[in-house]
Amino acid sequence: MESGERRKKGREERSEELILQPQWRRQNPKPPSPSPSSEVSLQPEWRRRGSNSTATTTFAYPWNQNYTSNLNPYRNNSISSFQNDSALPNIETLHISKQLPTSFLAPQKKDRVSPIPRPDNGGTSAILTTRLRVNHFHVNFNPDTTIMHYNVAVKPMFSSKRGRPQQLSKSDLIMIREKLFSDDPLRLPLEMTAHDGAKNIYSAVRLPQETFTVDISEGEDEKSGSYNVTITLVNTLKLRKLIDYLSGQGISIPRDILQGMDVVMKENPARCTISMGRHFYPMDPPLVMKDLHHGIIAVGGFHHSLKPTSQGLSLCVDYSVLAFRKRMSVLNFLHEHIDGFNLNEFDSFRKRVDEALIGLKVNVTHRKSSRKYIIGRLTPVNTRYVTFPNDNAKGWILSKDVSLLSFFRDKYGKDIVHKDIPCLDLGKGKKKNYVPMEFCILVDDQRYPKERLDGFAGKTLKAMSLAHPNERESAIQKMVQSSDGPCGGGVIHNFGMSVNKNMTSIVGRVIGPPELKLGDPTGKTIKITVDMEKCNWNLVGRSMVEGKPVERWGILDFTSFGSYRCKLKVNEFIQNLIGKYKKFGIDMREPIWYEESSMQILASNDSLSDLLQKINNICKYNQGPLQFLLCVMSKRSPGYKNLKWISETKVGIVTQCCLSNSANEGDDLFFTNLALKINAKLGGSNVELSNRLPYFEGEGYVMFVGADVNHPGSRDTRSPSIVAVVATVNWPAANRYAARVCPQYNRCEKILNFGEICLELVACYRRKNGVRPEKIVVFRDGVSEYEFDMVLNEELLDLKIAFERSNYFPTITVIVAQKRHQTRFFPEGWRDGSSSGNILPGTVVDTKVIHPFEFDFYLCSYYGSLGTSKPTHYHVLWDEHKFTSDELQKLIYEMCFTFARCTKPVSLVPPVYYADLAAYRGRLYHEARNGTLKSAAYSAPKGSSSVSPTASFEQGFYRLHADLENIMFFI
């Protein structure tokens, strides 16, 4: 009773504290209408970080220095004060423009806000504690050390024949640097420096700042290259600044120092292993390796990064797996890679040899050379007939073409054995370089695309990737102790650094699972308690909390005209699905429409659109609009994206897809999952918390927002990035979502017009609930620590401005949810984890390996049955609700039980999970639309203009149909 009174009193105090109005609001009860010239001047007090306004609250960091975190002064405005939507004319039809002026959104540097500090010393609530090891290794360094940062400019002394600047690869730059330092080891000591493979060198000693000439030869008969290398001092990095930051004496993270130290940590692996992006794979010998057959191996490697944590600087090392081609002779590779390959019958295998070899890198063995060549093609004739012009035979003066057989015998003393198979052409462009296959060896730094692996190899690679916690922990420990790893080679010691090679030990807390609310076949509500280890529940003898009756639905059967074994058993399928609904106590009638079709129609947007429009119109004008259309396919098809794009943006019909094999097998779990998805799409409620969400019990209306950006592939520079923002539309259950999907510029992480998108979702919330939410919690996905400033000072600012223009002042919390990190936790003993060897669901870590002073924590909210569990890292950037660690951790964990399409908690808080699904759906829209544009361009008459690349950015092609935009179509 006393604790409840204290909690109530604390909230009342917070209410009094936050009722203050900003100055322009106190002077003018009605806010002035912002004009283009006055937009920036009318910023609220929360932006003015340096002001002395009473609307700011002072927090104390652990080191007792003041930090000003500005809170929204409108926290406890009565909800009735913003029930009037007069300031929001036609908000339902707001058009989201493609761009918002950046000058309007970017606050001045002095006004920028930083992530909030931790409100307490971490959480204390737990049903049990567990001893864990984490893959963080403590890094010691001398604070008096200074690292010199140099820029290295490399310029060829002779330009190419065409006058174009020569493009130097990463391997070229590394080779030039090594040659430069080996030429003058006294002034340029290699072991005292680290190179990032580009233009940056970090040194523990001073280097001469001058221009050097470096001559490079890649081997016998190779042209030498001469380069001018200029070394210039860029910065002097004093590690004392990092100590100040870790101890709390500096707010700004010294990124330049961390970047330099990170390059130092990567220097030894870069020299000793094969690097693929940020990952390193030891090959000589491999620490973890399995043969995938056909000339392919799976190699275990690692990736690592330096992280400032509350225990100091940590080296985080994680395990990864990649498929590579073996280092072996080309002929042996062909025998191993191609089933039944026979040199004596080469012509019958030629097409498969082309597919296997072209584009691969090889070394040659007939002469001394370290150069890597790329196989361009096979010669059209066999080796015994291959000749080349005499000007290619250096030092030869002949009047006719040279035979390759005589050239290799006379020049290199090599007799070619396999004369009746083609040679490899290793030349570039028009220049030819014929080399017999027997003198070529595949280099070992060539990854093999996992999508091309056969069934056995794919399963083996997946099994290695999903390593058991004990195996993963052992592999990580091997990497740290290896001479090829980040701690080997002695380089880091030259920079005054050392690493504790034992994993960090910590104590985690396990939060108890919530009580859940389900239904039963009679329509009553029942409460269930899940077991602590797996936290799952089943629907045997139970039902959804709110099951939507199905009166009008149809089947579009794409298997009707295909193979008999893939055809849908229509009658059995319908009875099984209706029977499953009957067990749930939900009325489901016979389908009112059945349409036979073929898989081929999925490839034609026009035909598919006509078919869907016909079904929709006939049903709508006869028995009423379909609640959903069940689409059955014989296999996974690229046409799936066409179906979703047309149905969800053009026709406005809910579709649920499934495969005929699964439907025909009649598995009970399949029909349960199908029913869960359908019910969620129709607006039903599958599961709810028995009690209201933690922290918000008994308070006003709350909306949870999830935001994500889906980017195209790294080499795609034309396709748009896809933004998805989802928001809850019901309260207090908070388990139904509306979504908005829109495109923006390629690889732009910042969500343009974030405020307008959210304002549109707020209007949807108001239509459902009669009021706008007083409190908004935003979960942002997919941003790194380097982008926190953008989320805080651009996206949040845009949101605030959009709300203020509408005379709407909710309190806001912004939390970043990160899944792309390397931190893993391992139970110390069998009693500290689950039966699978993983940490228990509900495990929270907010000590030692978290940020030195900002508000973040790790939460594992799911049961890991395969591989090693990956916790989600939550980082609170802005908080006007004054969450404690316990309150926020419990809120997020319990929300993870409300995900609609499964009967267990998920690994990621649902708003972010749904935003990710909706953003992926937007990517499918783009691919479907892009295919239509290409078809149109291909069929356009000659002389007509080609399709503009900006056409695919038009909002109309991504705008959801009005009948679907406020339901969970993306489930």
PDB file of N, CA, C and O in Angstrom, residues 151-157 168 172-173 175-181 183 188 195 198-199 201 208-216 225-232:
ATOM      1  N   ASN A 151      47.417  10.524 -43.257  1.00  0.00           N
ATOM      2  CA  ASN A 151      46.759  10.295 -44.540  1.00  0.00           C
ATOM      3  C   ASN A 151      47.814   9.830 -45.539  1.00  0.00           C
ATOM      4  O   ASN A 151      48.911  10.397 -45.616  1.00  0.00           O
ATOM      5  N   VAL A 152      47.483   8.799 -46.305  1.00  0.00           N
ATOM      6  CA  VAL A 152      48.403   8.262 -47.298  1.00  0.00           C
ATOM      7  C   VAL A 152      47.776   8.439 -48.678  1.00  0.00           C
ATOM      8  O   VAL A 152      46.750   7.815 -48.988  1.00  0.00           O
ATOM      9  N   ALA A 153      48.374   9.297 -49.473  1.00  0.00           N
ATOM     10  CA  ALA A 153      47.880   9.554 -50.834  1.00  0.00           C
ATOM     11  C   ALA A 153      48.773   8.816 -51.820  1.00  0.00           C
ATOM     12  O   ALA A 153      49.990   9.035 -51.851  1.00  0.00           O
ATOM     13  N   VAL A 154      48.188   7.915 -52.609  1.00  0.00           N
ATOM     14  CA  VAL A 154      48.942   7.114 -53.572  1.00  0.00           C
ATOM     15  C   VAL A 154      48.538   7.545 -54.984  1.00  0.00           C
ATOM     16  O   VAL A 154      47.355   7.551 -55.329  1.00  0.00           O
ATOM     17  N   LYS A 155      49.542   7.885 -55.780  1.00  0.00           N
ATOM     18  CA  LYS A 155      49.273   8.341 -57.147  1.00  0.00           C
ATOM     19  C   LYS A 155      50.239   7.652 -58.103  1.00  0.00           C
ATOM     20  O   LYS A 155      51.463   7.707 -57.912  1.00  0.00           O
ATOM     21  N   PRO A 156      49.724   6.980 -59.135  1.00  0.00           N
ATOM     22  CA  PRO A 156      50.617   6.353 -60.124  1.00  0.00           C
ATOM     23  C   PRO A 156      51.469   7.411 -60.821  1.00  0.00           C
ATOM     24  O   PRO A 156      50.991   8.508 -61.139  1.00  0.00           O
ATOM     25  N   MET A 157      52.736   7.096 -61.052  1.00  0.00           N
ATOM     26  CA  MET A 157      53.624   8.051 -61.705  1.00  0.00           C
ATOM     27  C   MET A 157      53.324   8.172 -63.187  1.00  0.00           C
ATOM     28  O   MET A 157      53.613   9.187 -63.806  1.00  0.00           O
ATOM     29  N   LEU A 168      43.030   2.013 -57.946  1.00  0.00           N
ATOM     30  CA  LEU A 168      43.792   1.073 -57.129  1.00  0.00           C
ATOM     31  C   LEU A 168      42.859   0.341 -56.179  1.00  0.00           C
ATOM     32  O   LEU A 168      42.057   0.961 -55.471  1.00  0.00           O
ATOM     33  N   ASP A 172      45.902  -3.634 -53.792  1.00  0.00           N
ATOM     34  CA  ASP A 172      46.993  -2.833 -54.361  1.00  0.00           C
ATOM     35  C   ASP A 172      47.568  -1.884 -53.316  1.00  0.00           C
ATOM     36  O   ASP A 172      48.788  -1.763 -53.164  1.00  0.00           O
ATOM     37  N   LEU A 173      46.682  -1.191 -52.590  1.00  0.00           N
ATOM     38  CA  LEU A 173      47.133  -0.229 -51.582  1.00  0.00           C
ATOM     39  C   LEU A 173      47.893  -0.922 -50.456  1.00  0.00           C
ATOM     40  O   LEU A 173      48.892  -0.394 -49.958  1.00  0.00           O
ATOM     41  N   MET A 175      49.595  -3.722 -50.715  1.00  0.00           N
ATOM     42  CA  MET A 175      50.885  -4.154 -51.250  1.00  0.00           C
ATOM     43  C   MET A 175      51.853  -2.969 -51.370  1.00  0.00           C
ATOM     44  O   MET A 175      53.042  -3.096 -51.047  1.00  0.00           O
ATOM     45  N   ILE A 176      51.352  -1.814 -51.790  1.00  0.00           N
ATOM     46  CA  ILE A 176      52.197  -0.622 -51.907  1.00  0.00           C
ATOM     47  C   ILE A 176      52.695  -0.183 -50.540  1.00  0.00           C
ATOM     48  O   ILE A 176      53.866   0.157 -50.361  1.00  0.00           O
ATOM     49  N   ARG A 177      51.828  -0.224 -49.565  1.00  0.00           N
ATOM     50  CA  ARG A 177      52.232   0.160 -48.205  1.00  0.00           C
ATOM     51  C   ARG A 177      53.303  -0.779 -47.658  1.00  0.00           C
ATOM     52  O   ARG A 177      54.303  -0.345 -47.071  1.00  0.00           O
ATOM     53  N   GLU A 178      53.107  -2.096 -47.848  1.00  0.00           N
ATOM     54  CA  GLU A 178      54.086  -3.056 -47.342  1.00  0.00           C
ATOM     55  C   GLU A 178      55.443  -2.890 -48.029  1.00  0.00           C
ATOM     56  O   GLU A 178      56.499  -2.979 -47.381  1.00  0.00           O
ATOM     57  N   LYS A 179      55.429  -2.608 -49.324  1.00  0.00           N
ATOM     58  CA  LYS A 179      56.693  -2.399 -50.049  1.00  0.00           C
ATOM     59  C   LYS A 179      57.376  -1.119 -49.571  1.00  0.00           C
ATOM     60  O   LYS A 179      58.606  -1.083 -49.363  1.00  0.00           O
ATOM     61  N   LEU A 180      56.606  -0.060 -49.384  1.00  0.00           N
ATOM     62  CA  LEU A 180      57.157   1.196 -48.902  1.00  0.00           C
ATOM     63  C   LEU A 180      57.837   1.021 -47.552  1.00  0.00           C
ATOM     64  O   LEU A 180      58.970   1.473 -47.334  1.00  0.00           O
ATOM     65  N   PHE A 181      57.167   0.326 -46.642  1.00  0.00           N
ATOM     66  CA  PHE A 181      57.713   0.178 -45.294  1.00  0.00           C
ATOM     67  C   PHE A 181      58.888  -0.794 -45.271  1.00  0.00           C
ATOM     68  O   PHE A 181      59.803  -0.641 -44.456  1.00  0.00           O
ATOM     69  N   ASP A 183      61.064  -1.050 -47.658  1.00  0.00           N
ATOM     70  CA  ASP A 183      62.198  -0.335 -48.265  1.00  0.00           C
ATOM     71  C   ASP A 183      62.935   0.545 -47.260  1.00  0.00           C
ATOM     72  O   ASP A 183      64.134   0.792 -47.411  1.00  0.00           O
ATOM     73  N   LEU A 188      60.234   3.884 -41.281  1.00  0.00           N
ATOM     74  CA  LEU A 188      58.849   3.443 -41.479  1.00  0.00           C
ATOM     75  C   LEU A 188      58.694   2.027 -40.914  1.00  0.00           C
ATOM     76  O   LEU A 188      58.632   1.042 -41.660  1.00  0.00           O
ATOM     77  N   HIS A 195      47.051  -0.110 -40.849  1.00  0.00           N
ATOM     78  CA  HIS A 195      46.506   0.450 -42.080  1.00  0.00           C
ATOM     79  C   HIS A 195      45.068  -0.017 -42.255  1.00  0.00           C
ATOM     80  O   HIS A 195      44.770  -1.195 -42.038  1.00  0.00           O
ATOM     81  N   ALA A 198      42.819   1.621 -46.905  1.00  0.00           N
ATOM     82  CA  ALA A 198      42.441   2.733 -47.781  1.00  0.00           C
ATOM     83  C   ALA A 198      43.502   3.828 -47.666  1.00  0.00           C
ATOM     84  O   ALA A 198      44.645   3.611 -48.035  1.00  0.00           O
ATOM     85  N   LYS A 199      43.144   4.961 -47.107  1.00  0.00           N
ATOM     86  CA  LYS A 199      44.082   6.091 -47.080  1.00  0.00           C
ATOM     87  C   LYS A 199      44.539   6.463 -45.676  1.00  0.00           C
ATOM     88  O   LYS A 199      45.186   7.497 -45.495  1.00  0.00           O
ATOM     89  N   ILE A 201      46.590   5.620 -42.108  1.00  0.00           N
ATOM     90  CA  ILE A 201      47.573   4.845 -41.356  1.00  0.00           C
ATOM     91  C   ILE A 201      47.659   5.430 -39.956  1.00  0.00           C
ATOM     92  O   ILE A 201      47.729   6.648 -39.784  1.00  0.00           O
ATOM     93  N   PRO A 208      57.908  10.085 -41.118  1.00  0.00           N
ATOM     94  CA  PRO A 208      58.319  11.251 -41.910  1.00  0.00           C
ATOM     95  C   PRO A 208      57.191  11.702 -42.838  1.00  0.00           C
ATOM     96  O   PRO A 208      56.540  10.875 -43.482  1.00  0.00           O
ATOM     97  N   GLN A 209      56.979  12.995 -42.878  1.00  0.00           N
ATOM     98  CA  GLN A 209      55.945  13.547 -43.755  1.00  0.00           C
ATOM     99  C   GLN A 209      56.607  13.998 -45.049  1.00  0.00           C
ATOM    100  O   GLN A 209      57.118  15.115 -45.151  1.00  0.00           O
ATOM    101  N   GLU A 210      56.601  13.127 -46.022  1.00  0.00           N
ATOM    102  CA  GLU A 210      57.203  13.434 -47.309  1.00  0.00           C
ATOM    103  C   GLU A 210      56.631  12.516 -48.370  1.00  0.00           C
ATOM    104  O   GLU A 210      55.815  11.633 -48.070  1.00  0.00           O
ATOM    105  N   THR A 211      57.093  12.705 -49.592  1.00  0.00           N
ATOM    106  CA  THR A 211      56.628  11.889 -50.719  1.00  0.00           C
ATOM    107  C   THR A 211      57.698  10.871 -51.081  1.00  0.00           C
ATOM    108  O   THR A 211      58.873  11.227 -51.264  1.00  0.00           O
ATOM    109  N   PHE A 212      57.284   9.609 -51.184  1.00  0.00           N
ATOM    110  CA  PHE A 212      58.182   8.508 -51.501  1.00  0.00           C
ATOM    111  C   PHE A 212      57.810   7.939 -52.874  1.00  0.00           C
ATOM    112  O   PHE A 212      56.664   8.035 -53.320  1.00  0.00           O
ATOM    113  N   THR A 213      58.803   7.317 -53.513  1.00  0.00           N
ATOM    114  CA  THR A 213      58.552   6.600 -54.761  1.00  0.00           C
ATOM    115  C   THR A 213      58.632   5.109 -54.488  1.00  0.00           C
ATOM    116  O   THR A 213      59.608   4.617 -53.907  1.00  0.00           O
ATOM    117  N   VAL A 214      57.606   4.391 -54.887  1.00  0.00           N
ATOM    118  CA  VAL A 214      57.542   2.956 -54.634  1.00  0.00           C
ATOM    119  C   VAL A 214      57.408   2.231 -55.964  1.00  0.00           C
ATOM    120  O   VAL A 214      56.532   2.553 -56.777  1.00  0.00           O
ATOM    121  N   ASP A 215      58.273   1.261 -56.184  1.00  0.00           N
ATOM    122  CA  ASP A 215      58.223   0.436 -57.388  1.00  0.00           C
ATOM    123  C   ASP A 215      57.695  -0.945 -57.015  1.00  0.00           C
ATOM    124  O   ASP A 215      58.219  -1.598 -56.115  1.00  0.00           O
ATOM    125  N   ILE A 216      56.665  -1.371 -57.735  1.00  0.00           N
ATOM    126  CA  ILE A 216      55.998  -2.636 -57.440  1.00  0.00           C
ATOM    127  C   ILE A 216      56.077  -3.552 -58.651  1.00  0.00           C
ATOM    128  O   ILE A 216      55.779  -3.147 -59.780  1.00  0.00           O
ATOM    129  N   GLY A 225      55.096  -1.271 -61.557  1.00  0.00           N
ATOM    130  CA  GLY A 225      54.388  -0.008 -61.450  1.00  0.00           C
ATOM    131  C   GLY A 225      55.103   0.903 -60.482  1.00  0.00           C
ATOM    132  O   GLY A 225      55.649   0.448 -59.463  1.00  0.00           O
ATOM    133  N   SER A 226      55.135   2.184 -60.798  1.00  0.00           N
ATOM    134  CA  SER A 226      55.770   3.167 -59.935  1.00  0.00           C
ATOM    135  C   SER A 226      54.712   4.117 -59.401  1.00  0.00           C
ATOM    136  O   SER A 226      53.848   4.589 -60.159  1.00  0.00           O
ATOM    137  N   TYR A 227      54.816   4.400 -58.107  1.00  0.00           N
ATOM    138  CA  TYR A 227      53.795   5.208 -57.445  1.00  0.00           C
ATOM    139  C   TYR A 227      54.458   6.254 -56.554  1.00  0.00           C
ATOM    140  O   TYR A 227      55.491   5.994 -55.929  1.00  0.00           O
ATOM    141  N   ASN A 228      53.835   7.413 -56.502  1.00  0.00           N
ATOM    142  CA  ASN A 228      54.215   8.426 -55.535  1.00  0.00           C
ATOM    143  C   ASN A 228      53.309   8.276 -54.306  1.00  0.00           C
ATOM    144  O   ASN A 228      52.084   8.322 -54.439  1.00  0.00           O
ATOM    145  N   VAL A 229      53.923   8.114 -53.159  1.00  0.00           N
ATOM    146  CA  VAL A 229      53.171   7.940 -51.917  1.00  0.00           C
ATOM    147  C   VAL A 229      53.499   9.104 -50.991  1.00  0.00           C
ATOM    148  O   VAL A 229      54.666   9.278 -50.606  1.00  0.00           O
ATOM    149  N   THR A 230      52.483   9.878 -50.657  1.00  0.00           N
ATOM    150  CA  THR A 230      52.668  11.047 -49.795  1.00  0.00           C
ATOM    151  C   THR A 230      52.038  10.796 -48.438  1.00  0.00           C
ATOM    152  O   THR A 230      50.856  10.459 -48.342  1.00  0.00           O
ATOM    153  N   ILE A 231      52.839  10.945 -47.398  1.00  0.00           N
ATOM    154  CA  ILE A 231      52.373  10.747 -46.026  1.00  0.00           C
ATOM    155  C   ILE A 231      52.214  12.104 -45.359  1.00  0.00           C
ATOM    156  O   ILE A 231      53.141  12.916 -45.347  1.00  0.00           O
ATOM    157  N   THR A 232      51.005  12.347 -44.805  1.00  0.00           N
ATOM    158  CA  THR A 232      50.700  13.632 -44.168  1.00  0.00           C
ATOM    159  C   THR A 232      50.029  13.392 -42.827  1.00  0.00           C
ATOM    160  O   THR A 232      49.091  12.593 -42.736  1.00  0.00           O
TER     161      THR A 232
END
